[in-house]
Short mmCIF file of C-alpha atoms (C1' of nucleotides) in Angstrom, two decimals:
data_model
loop_
_atom_site.label_atom_id
_atom_site.label_comp_id
_atom_site.label_asym_id
_atom_site.label_seq_id
_atom_site.Cartn_x
_atom_site.Cartn_y
_atom_site.Cartn_z
CA MET Q 1 1.14 -6.37 7.95
CA TYR Q 2 4.39 -4.55 7.48
CA GLU Q 3 5.71 -7.30 5.21
CA HIS Q 4 2.68 -8.19 3.17
CA GLY Q 5 0.39 -5.23 3.66
CA VAL Q 6 -2.62 -4.74 5.88
CA LYS Q 7 -5.22 -6.05 3.48
CA ALA Q 8 -3.14 -9.08 2.61
CA THR Q 9 -2.79 -10.09 6.24
CA SER Q 10 -5.86 -11.86 7.54
CA VAL Q 11 -6.90 -12.13 11.15
CA ASP Q 12 -6.34 -15.86 10.87
CA ASP Q 13 -2.78 -15.27 9.73
CA VAL Q 14 -2.21 -13.22 12.85
CA LEU Q 15 -3.77 -15.91 15.02
CA VAL Q 16 -1.56 -18.62 13.59
CA ALA Q 17 1.55 -16.47 13.95
CA SER Q 18 0.69 -15.53 17.51
CA GLY Q 19 -0.63 -18.91 18.57
CA CYS Q 20 -3.82 -17.34 19.85
CA GLY Q 21 -7.37 -18.47 19.46
CA LYS Q 22 -10.01 -16.41 17.75
CA SER Q 23 -12.04 -15.69 20.84
CA GLN Q 24 -8.94 -14.43 22.55
CA PHE Q 25 -8.35 -12.01 19.72
CA TYR Q 26 -11.90 -10.70 19.67
CA HIS Q 27 -11.80 -10.38 23.40
CA TYR Q 28 -8.92 -7.93 23.35
CA PHE Q 29 -9.59 -6.26 20.02
CA SER Q 30 -12.90 -5.01 18.73
CA GLY Q 31 -12.03 -6.16 15.22
CA LYS Q 32 -9.35 -6.08 12.59
CA ASN Q 33 -9.37 -2.29 12.35
CA ASP Q 34 -8.61 -2.10 16.02
CA LEU Q 35 -5.61 -4.35 15.52
CA VAL Q 36 -4.41 -2.28 12.58
CA ALA Q 37 -4.57 0.84 14.72
CA ALA Q 38 -2.50 -0.94 17.36
CA VAL Q 39 0.05 -2.01 14.77
CA LEU Q 40 0.31 1.54 13.51
CA GLU Q 41 0.77 2.81 17.03
CA TYR Q 42 3.39 0.14 17.68
CA GLN Q 43 5.38 0.89 14.54
CA PHE Q 44 5.34 4.60 15.18
CA GLU Q 45 6.48 3.96 18.70
CA ILE Q 46 9.47 2.03 17.37
CA VAL Q 47 10.35 4.65 14.78
CA LEU Q 48 9.86 7.58 17.12
CA GLY Q 49 11.50 5.70 19.98
CA GLY Q 50 14.53 4.98 17.83
CA ILE Q 51 14.98 8.67 17.21
CA HIS Q 52 15.64 9.41 20.82
CA GLU Q 53 18.88 7.46 20.73
CA PHE Q 54 20.33 10.30 18.71
CA ARG Q 55 21.14 13.89 19.49
CA LEU Q 56 19.27 15.39 16.59
CA ASP Q 57 20.30 18.88 17.62
CA THR Q 58 23.84 18.23 16.50
CA TRP Q 59 25.16 17.73 13.01
CA SER Q 60 26.83 14.46 13.89
CA GLY Q 61 23.65 13.25 15.57
CA ILE Q 62 21.63 13.88 12.42
CA ARG Q 63 24.20 12.06 10.36
CA ALA Q 64 24.20 9.12 12.75
CA TRP Q 65 20.41 8.97 12.62
CA PHE Q 66 20.41 9.00 8.83
CA ASP Q 67 22.98 6.22 8.84
CA SER Q 68 20.88 4.15 11.19
CA LEU Q 69 17.88 4.53 8.86
CA LEU Q 70 19.98 3.25 5.99
CA VAL Q 71 21.29 0.31 7.96
CA GLY Q 72 17.78 -0.56 9.09
CA GLN Q 73 16.33 -0.45 5.61
CA GLU Q 74 19.05 -2.75 4.33
CA GLN Q 75 18.88 -5.14 7.30
CA ARG Q 76 15.14 -5.49 7.05
CA GLY Q 77 15.49 -6.46 3.41
CA PHE Q 78 14.30 -3.26 1.71
CA LYS Q 79 10.80 -3.52 3.04
CA GLY Q 80 10.48 0.23 3.34
CA CYS Q 81 9.62 2.54 6.19
CA PRO Q 82 7.57 0.74 8.85
CA VAL Q 83 5.11 3.59 8.93
CA GLY Q 84 5.41 4.86 5.37
CA SER Q 85 4.11 1.63 3.90
CA LEU Q 86 1.19 1.53 6.30
CA THR Q 87 0.48 5.16 5.57
CA VAL Q 88 0.04 4.65 1.87
CA GLU Q 89 -2.27 1.71 2.33
CA LEU Q 90 -4.33 3.27 5.09
CA SER Q 91 -4.66 6.71 3.54
CA ALA Q 92 -7.42 5.23 1.41
CA SER Q 93 -9.17 3.47 4.29
CA SER Q 94 -11.33 4.40 7.22
CA PRO Q 95 -11.17 8.05 8.34
CA SER Q 96 -10.27 7.10 11.90
CA LEU Q 97 -7.14 5.24 10.78
CA GLN Q 98 -6.42 8.10 8.42
CA ARG Q 99 -6.44 10.60 11.24
CA HIS Q 100 -4.24 8.29 13.24
CA VAL Q 101 -1.65 8.28 10.46
CA ALA Q 102 -1.74 12.01 9.95
CA GLU Q 103 -1.34 12.68 13.64
CA ALA Q 104 1.58 10.28 13.96
CA PHE Q 105 3.38 11.98 11.10
CA SER Q 106 2.85 15.33 12.75
CA ARG Q 107 4.45 14.00 15.90
CA TRP Q 108 7.45 12.84 13.89
CA GLU Q 109 7.72 16.19 12.17
CA ASN Q 110 7.49 17.99 15.49
CA ILE Q 111 10.36 16.01 16.95
CA LEU Q 112 12.49 17.06 14.01
CA ALA Q 113 11.33 20.65 14.12
CA ASP Q 114 12.04 20.85 17.84
CA ALA Q 115 15.56 19.55 17.32
CA LEU Q 116 16.16 22.07 14.56
CA THR Q 117 14.78 24.86 16.69
CA SER Q 118 17.21 23.84 19.37
CA MET Q 119 20.03 23.98 16.83
CA LYS Q 120 18.95 27.45 15.87
CA ARG Q 121 19.06 28.50 19.49
CA LYS Q 122 22.53 27.05 19.78
CA GLU Q 123 23.45 29.07 16.70
CA LEU Q 124 24.20 25.98 14.64
CA LEU Q 125 21.51 27.10 12.20
CA GLU Q 126 21.28 30.59 10.84
CA PRO Q 127 18.67 32.86 12.43
CA ARG Q 128 16.37 32.90 9.42
CA ALA Q 129 16.26 29.10 9.11
CA GLN Q 130 12.72 27.74 9.27
CA PRO Q 131 12.68 24.57 11.40
CA VAL Q 132 9.20 23.46 10.40
CA LEU Q 133 9.91 23.70 6.70
CA LEU Q 134 13.28 22.03 7.11
CA ALA Q 135 11.66 19.22 9.10
CA GLU Q 136 9.05 18.71 6.40
CA THR Q 137 11.70 18.60 3.71
CA THR Q 138 13.79 16.15 5.64
CA LEU Q 139 10.86 13.85 6.28
CA SER Q 140 9.92 13.97 2.60
CA ALA Q 141 13.43 13.04 1.60
CA ILE Q 142 13.43 10.15 4.03
CA GLN Q 143 10.11 8.79 2.84
CA GLY Q 144 10.98 9.30 -0.80
CA GLY Q 145 14.31 7.62 -0.27
CA TYR Q 146 12.63 4.66 1.40
CA LEU Q 147 10.17 4.34 -1.45
CA LEU Q 148 12.73 4.38 -4.24
CA SER Q 149 15.03 2.08 -2.31
CA THR Q 150 12.20 -0.37 -1.74
CA ALA Q 151 11.08 -0.26 -5.35
CA ARG Q 152 14.59 -0.91 -6.63
CA ARG Q 153 15.72 -3.19 -3.77
CA ASP Q 154 18.82 -1.08 -3.58
CA ILE Q 155 20.08 1.15 -0.81
CA ARG Q 156 21.64 3.65 -3.22
CA PRO Q 157 18.61 5.86 -3.95
CA MET Q 158 17.98 6.25 -0.24
CA GLU Q 159 21.62 7.10 0.39
CA THR Q 160 21.41 9.73 -2.30
CA ALA Q 161 18.19 11.16 -0.91
CA LEU Q 162 19.51 11.35 2.64
CA ALA Q 163 22.80 12.85 1.50
CA ALA Q 164 20.83 15.53 -0.33
CA ALA Q 165 18.65 16.09 2.73
CA TYR Q 166 21.74 16.57 4.84
CA THR Q 167 23.22 18.96 2.32
CA HIS Q 168 19.97 20.88 2.30
CA LEU Q 169 20.04 21.20 6.07
CA ARG Q 170 23.67 22.30 5.91
CA THR Q 171 22.78 25.16 3.57
CA SER Q 172 20.94 26.65 6.54
CA ARG Q 173 23.85 26.33 8.89
CA ALA Q 174 25.12 29.42 10.65
CA ARG Q 175 28.32 30.89 9.27
CA ARG Q 176 30.42 32.82 11.69
CA MET P 1 -6.97 0.24 -7.56
CA TYR P 2 -5.42 3.66 -7.35
CA GLU P 3 -8.16 4.87 -5.04
CA HIS P 4 -8.69 1.91 -2.79
CA GLY P 5 -5.56 -0.14 -3.31
CA VAL P 6 -4.90 -3.23 -5.37
CA LYS P 7 -5.86 -5.79 -2.77
CA ALA P 8 -9.03 -3.94 -1.87
CA THR P 9 -10.23 -3.91 -5.46
CA SER P 10 -11.78 -7.21 -6.48
CA VAL P 11 -12.09 -8.49 -10.01
CA ASP P 12 -15.84 -8.26 -9.58
CA ASP P 13 -15.55 -4.59 -8.69
CA VAL P 14 -13.70 -4.03 -11.92
CA LEU P 15 -16.31 -5.95 -13.87
CA VAL P 16 -19.17 -3.93 -12.45
CA ALA P 17 -17.35 -0.65 -13.07
CA SER P 18 -16.47 -1.62 -16.62
CA GLY P 19 -19.74 -3.33 -17.45
CA CYS P 20 -17.92 -6.41 -18.65
CA GLY P 21 -18.66 -10.03 -18.00
CA LYS P 22 -16.31 -12.37 -16.26
CA SER P 23 -15.51 -14.50 -19.25
CA GLN P 24 -14.61 -11.39 -21.18
CA PHE P 25 -12.18 -10.43 -18.48
CA TYR P 26 -10.53 -13.83 -18.31
CA HIS P 27 -10.36 -13.91 -22.07
CA TYR P 28 -8.21 -10.81 -22.26
CA PHE P 29 -6.36 -11.14 -18.98
CA SER P 30 -4.77 -14.26 -17.57
CA GLY P 31 -5.86 -13.28 -14.08
CA LYS P 32 -5.92 -10.45 -11.60
CA ASN P 33 -2.15 -10.12 -11.55
CA ASP P 34 -2.18 -9.57 -15.27
CA LEU P 35 -4.69 -6.76 -14.84
CA VAL P 36 -2.61 -5.20 -12.09
CA ALA P 37 0.40 -5.22 -14.38
CA ALA P 38 -1.69 -3.48 -17.04
CA VAL P 39 -2.88 -0.88 -14.54
CA LEU P 40 0.69 -0.23 -13.50
CA GLU P 41 1.73 0.14 -17.11
CA TYR P 42 -1.20 2.46 -17.76
CA GLN P 43 -0.50 4.69 -14.78
CA PHE P 44 3.17 4.94 -15.64
CA GLU P 45 2.27 5.80 -19.18
CA ILE P 46 0.15 8.69 -17.92
CA VAL P 47 2.80 9.94 -15.53
CA LEU P 48 5.63 9.58 -18.00
CA GLY P 49 3.48 10.86 -20.84
CA GLY P 50 2.59 13.96 -18.81
CA ILE P 51 6.26 14.74 -18.42
CA HIS P 52 6.77 15.24 -22.11
CA GLU P 53 4.53 18.31 -22.07
CA PHE P 54 7.35 20.10 -20.30
CA ARG P 55 10.80 21.19 -21.35
CA LEU P 56 12.61 19.62 -18.45
CA ASP P 57 15.93 20.85 -19.75
CA THR P 58 15.04 24.40 -18.77
CA TRP P 59 14.60 25.88 -15.31
CA SER P 60 11.17 27.22 -16.10
CA GLY P 61 10.14 23.85 -17.52
CA ILE P 62 11.11 22.08 -14.31
CA ARG P 63 9.20 24.62 -12.28
CA ALA P 64 6.14 24.21 -14.50
CA TRP P 65 6.33 20.45 -14.16
CA PHE P 66 6.56 20.67 -10.37
CA ASP P 67 3.57 23.00 -10.36
CA SER P 68 1.57 20.58 -12.46
CA LEU P 69 2.33 17.78 -10.01
CA LEU P 70 1.04 19.92 -7.18
CA VAL P 71 -2.11 20.86 -9.05
CA GLY P 72 -2.72 17.23 -9.93
CA GLN P 73 -2.30 16.00 -6.37
CA GLU P 74 -4.77 18.58 -5.13
CA GLN P 75 -7.29 18.04 -7.94
CA ARG P 76 -7.30 14.30 -7.48
CA GLY P 77 -8.10 14.77 -3.80
CA PHE P 78 -4.73 13.96 -2.23
CA LYS P 79 -4.73 10.38 -3.35
CA GLY P 80 -0.99 10.35 -3.84
CA CYS P 81 1.22 9.54 -6.77
CA PRO P 82 -0.54 7.21 -9.21
CA VAL P 83 2.51 4.99 -9.33
CA GLY P 84 3.93 5.60 -5.88
CA SER P 85 0.93 4.12 -4.13
CA LEU P 86 0.95 1.07 -6.37
CA THR P 87 4.67 0.72 -5.81
CA VAL P 88 4.38 0.45 -2.08
CA GLU P 89 1.63 -2.12 -2.23
CA LEU P 90 3.24 -4.20 -4.97
CA SER P 91 6.77 -4.13 -3.59
CA ALA P 92 5.67 -6.90 -1.25
CA SER P 93 3.94 -8.96 -3.91
CA SER P 94 4.91 -11.22 -6.77
CA PRO P 95 8.46 -10.81 -8.11
CA SER P 96 7.24 -10.19 -11.64
CA LEU P 97 5.17 -7.18 -10.59
CA GLN P 98 8.08 -6.08 -8.45
CA ARG P 99 10.40 -6.05 -11.42
CA HIS P 100 7.79 -4.18 -13.38
CA VAL P 101 7.69 -1.44 -10.75
CA ALA P 102 11.45 -1.17 -10.47
CA GLU P 103 11.87 -0.94 -14.20
CA ALA P 104 9.20 1.73 -14.54
CA PHE P 105 10.90 3.84 -11.89
CA SER P 106 14.18 3.50 -13.70
CA ARG P 107 12.56 4.80 -16.86
CA TRP P 108 11.24 7.79 -14.96
CA GLU P 109 14.63 8.44 -13.45
CA ASN P 110 16.27 8.17 -16.85
CA ILE P 111 13.99 10.76 -18.35
CA LEU P 112 15.00 13.16 -15.60
CA ALA P 113 18.66 12.28 -15.85
CA ASP P 114 18.60 12.80 -19.62
CA ALA P 115 17.02 16.21 -19.21
CA LEU P 116 19.63 17.18 -16.63
CA THR P 117 22.43 15.91 -18.85
CA SER P 118 21.04 18.09 -21.59
CA MET P 119 21.07 21.05 -19.22
CA LYS P 120 24.66 20.33 -18.41
CA ARG P 121 25.50 20.31 -22.11
CA LYS P 122 23.73 23.64 -22.50
CA GLU P 123 25.83 24.90 -19.60
CA LEU P 124 22.82 25.49 -17.40
CA LEU P 125 24.29 23.06 -14.89
CA GLU P 126 27.84 23.22 -13.70
CA PRO P 127 30.25 20.71 -15.27
CA ARG P 128 30.66 18.62 -12.15
CA ALA P 129 26.90 18.20 -11.63
CA GLN P 130 25.84 14.55 -11.51
CA PRO P 131 22.60 14.13 -13.45
CA VAL P 132 21.84 10.64 -12.18
CA LEU P 133 22.22 11.58 -8.55
CA LEU P 134 20.24 14.76 -9.04
CA ALA P 135 17.47 12.81 -10.77
CA GLU P 136 17.34 10.32 -7.91
CA THR P 137 17.16 13.10 -5.36
CA THR P 138 14.41 14.88 -7.26
CA LEU P 139 12.36 11.72 -7.60
CA SER P 140 12.76 11.01 -3.89
CA ALA P 141 11.58 14.49 -3.03
CA ILE P 142 8.57 14.11 -5.28
CA GLN P 143 7.58 10.76 -3.83
CA GLY P 144 8.20 11.87 -0.27
CA GLY P 145 6.20 15.01 -0.89
CA TYR P 146 3.32 12.99 -2.29
CA LEU P 147 3.37 10.68 0.70
CA LEU P 148 3.33 13.40 3.33
CA SER P 149 0.76 15.38 1.43
CA THR P 150 -1.48 12.34 1.16
CA ALA P 151 -1.08 11.42 4.81
CA ARG P 152 -1.97 14.94 5.93
CA ARG P 153 -4.47 15.71 3.15
CA ASP P 154 -2.65 18.96 2.66
CA ILE P 155 -0.68 20.25 -0.29
CA ARG P 156 1.79 22.15 1.90
CA PRO P 157 4.28 19.35 2.64
CA MET P 158 4.53 18.56 -1.04
CA GLU P 159 5.02 22.22 -1.91
CA THR P 160 7.80 22.38 0.62
CA ALA P 161 9.42 19.21 -0.67
CA LEU P 162 9.31 20.33 -4.29
CA ALA P 163 10.58 23.79 -3.42
CA ALA P 164 13.51 22.16 -1.65
CA ALA P 165 14.10 19.86 -4.62
CA TYR P 166 14.17 22.86 -6.92
CA THR P 167 16.57 24.68 -4.63
CA HIS P 168 18.76 21.61 -4.54
CA LEU P 169 18.87 21.48 -8.33
CA ARG P 170 19.67 25.19 -8.44
CA THR P 171 22.70 24.69 -6.23
CA SER P 172 24.19 22.81 -9.18
CA ARG P 173 23.50 25.56 -11.67
CA ALA P 174 26.37 26.95 -13.68
CA ARG P 175 27.66 30.31 -12.54
CA ARG P 176 29.27 32.45 -15.17
"C1'" DT K 1 -18.36 -24.99 48.45
"C1'" DA K 2 -20.94 -22.25 45.60
"C1'" DC K 3 -21.32 -18.10 43.00
"C1'" DT K 4 -19.55 -14.79 40.07
"C1'" DC K 5 -16.77 -12.56 36.32
"C1'" DT K 6 -13.10 -12.96 33.14
"C1'" DT K 7 -10.76 -15.44 29.70
"C1'" DT K 8 -10.27 -19.01 26.17
"C1'" DG K 9 -11.22 -23.08 22.66
"C1'" DT K 10 -14.07 -24.93 19.06
"C1'" DA K 11 -17.42 -24.92 15.84
"C1'" DC K 12 -19.83 -22.35 12.92
"C1'" DC K 13 -21.77 -18.67 9.49
"C1'" DA K 14 -22.72 -15.78 5.63
"C1'" DG K 15 -20.55 -13.27 2.30
"C1'" DA K 16 -16.67 -12.21 -0.74
"C1'" DC K 17 -13.03 -13.90 -3.40
"C1'" DA K 18 -10.43 -15.60 -7.69
"C1'" DG K 19 -11.07 -18.59 -11.00
"C1'" DT K 20 -13.57 -22.42 -14.07
"C1'" DA K 21 -17.12 -24.76 -17.09
"C1'" DC K 22 -19.71 -24.65 -20.76
"C1'" DA K 23 -22.65 -23.28 -24.02
"C1'" DA K 24 -24.22 -19.76 -27.13
"C1'" DG K 25 -23.54 -15.87 -30.02
"C1'" DA K 26 -20.57 -13.33 -33.45
"C1'" DC K 27 -17.29 -13.25 -36.91
"C1'" DT K 28 -14.13 -14.96 -40.78
"C1'" DC K 29 -12.84 -17.41 -44.59
"C1'" DC K 30 -13.56 -20.82 -47.99
"C1'" DG H 1 -23.99 -21.17 -46.49
"C1'" DG H 2 -21.40 -23.78 -43.54
"C1'" DA H 3 -17.17 -25.05 -40.82
"C1'" DG H 4 -14.25 -23.35 -37.58
"C1'" DT H 5 -12.52 -19.81 -34.63
"C1'" DC H 6 -13.01 -15.93 -31.62
"C1'" DT H 7 -15.64 -13.74 -28.16
"C1'" DT H 8 -19.05 -13.40 -24.48
"C1'" DG H 9 -22.87 -14.43 -20.78
"C1'" DT H 10 -24.35 -17.17 -16.93
"C1'" DA H 11 -23.90 -20.27 -13.54
"C1'" DC H 12 -21.03 -22.49 -10.55
"C1'" DT H 13 -17.04 -24.07 -7.27
"C1'" DG H 14 -13.91 -24.31 -3.55
"C1'" DT H 15 -11.49 -21.45 -0.58
"C1'" DC H 16 -10.77 -17.64 2.39
"C1'" DT H 17 -12.63 -13.83 5.04
"C1'" DG H 18 -14.11 -11.27 9.22
"C1'" DG H 19 -16.96 -12.11 12.70
"C1'" DT H 20 -20.28 -14.73 16.07
"C1'" DA H 21 -22.17 -18.38 19.35
"C1'" DC H 22 -21.65 -20.81 23.07
"C1'" DA H 23 -19.87 -23.51 26.29
"C1'" DA H 24 -16.12 -24.58 29.26
"C1'" DA H 25 -12.06 -23.46 31.84
"C1'" DG H 26 -9.82 -20.41 35.12
"C1'" DA H 27 -9.56 -16.94 38.85
"C1'" DG H 28 -11.25 -14.50 42.64
"C1'" DT H 29 -14.31 -14.21 46.77
"C1'" DA H 30 -17.43 -14.78 50.53
#
DNA sequence: TACTCTTTGTACCAGACAGTACAAGACTCC
DNA sequence: GGAGTCTTGTACTGTCTGGTACAAAGAGTA
């Protein structure tokens, strides 16, 4: 589903790939939508889980995280953000999946905002920095970078976007 | 296709909506892929055509353009960028459509880069500003903003992203 | 052993899908 | 006005789709 899109991946495709029978599938999932929700959950878990390897409340941690995103995008063959691609396709689908997506993005944003708030407390960010807005901006840059990089099959646009995002964060750093 | 996705829109759907017969369709298009390519072309034409209403080589023009993007996203019911959504779905499809997408994005980027180069010539941007990088960053912010805004059905994230993009451009402005 | 409840394999279904066949209508040019 | 080309409507085909039916296998238990 990540590679070919949700719509383009049939239940039968999944069954073949997993080596399961149909009855098994419909025993554990109520239908395709249920599976899609599970995939979404799974992908978000990976993305959000990956974040915790980094100390996002330090400048070097943020940089390391950005680098890991770049490496991942290249290694996976420019297939885009595991959740970004799903998001676009599902944003036009059933409301329940839609809510799922929105909520997952909020969680992601909150993790960033929390880290930035922590940086503010540690006086790495200036007092009037706005963590929530900075988190939103950063996430936008990441997603936009993924999209351009995927469209062009080139890591450069994403590098540029993340570098700009980092610069933008740095403009809110505390100066002593 | 913009509303429901390419895969989710059947040829028959298109025929019903257009009031055309099947033979008519296959007379003018070699198949669904051909239609998709035309849709992509059409959407890019609209997006790129809309740009020319603005003087992107002025600060106020850029701001006006950004505002128009925001208004459009809200008016169209948070359906995302007309080309961004297609891009994501098609980036996993046939290589010919893929190339189409990549090329169209390059055109978009070039328009921005040209405008920024012009600003540099007019000494609105500092001499060491890099139009191509700035254009890439701006485009990333736009696409990322669209994506978040669509996922959350809220204009705020896109506002934030565009405001940050504008600020980022302004950091390269010439100081006299 | 016999009785359950859970889990799985196989065959099947009705509808949607992209695309084709073919003939008939419309138009152009001599 | 007629031959030939361009355009269109209708019916059809084979394949794929998500989902169901149903029976059999397996696991637990008294």
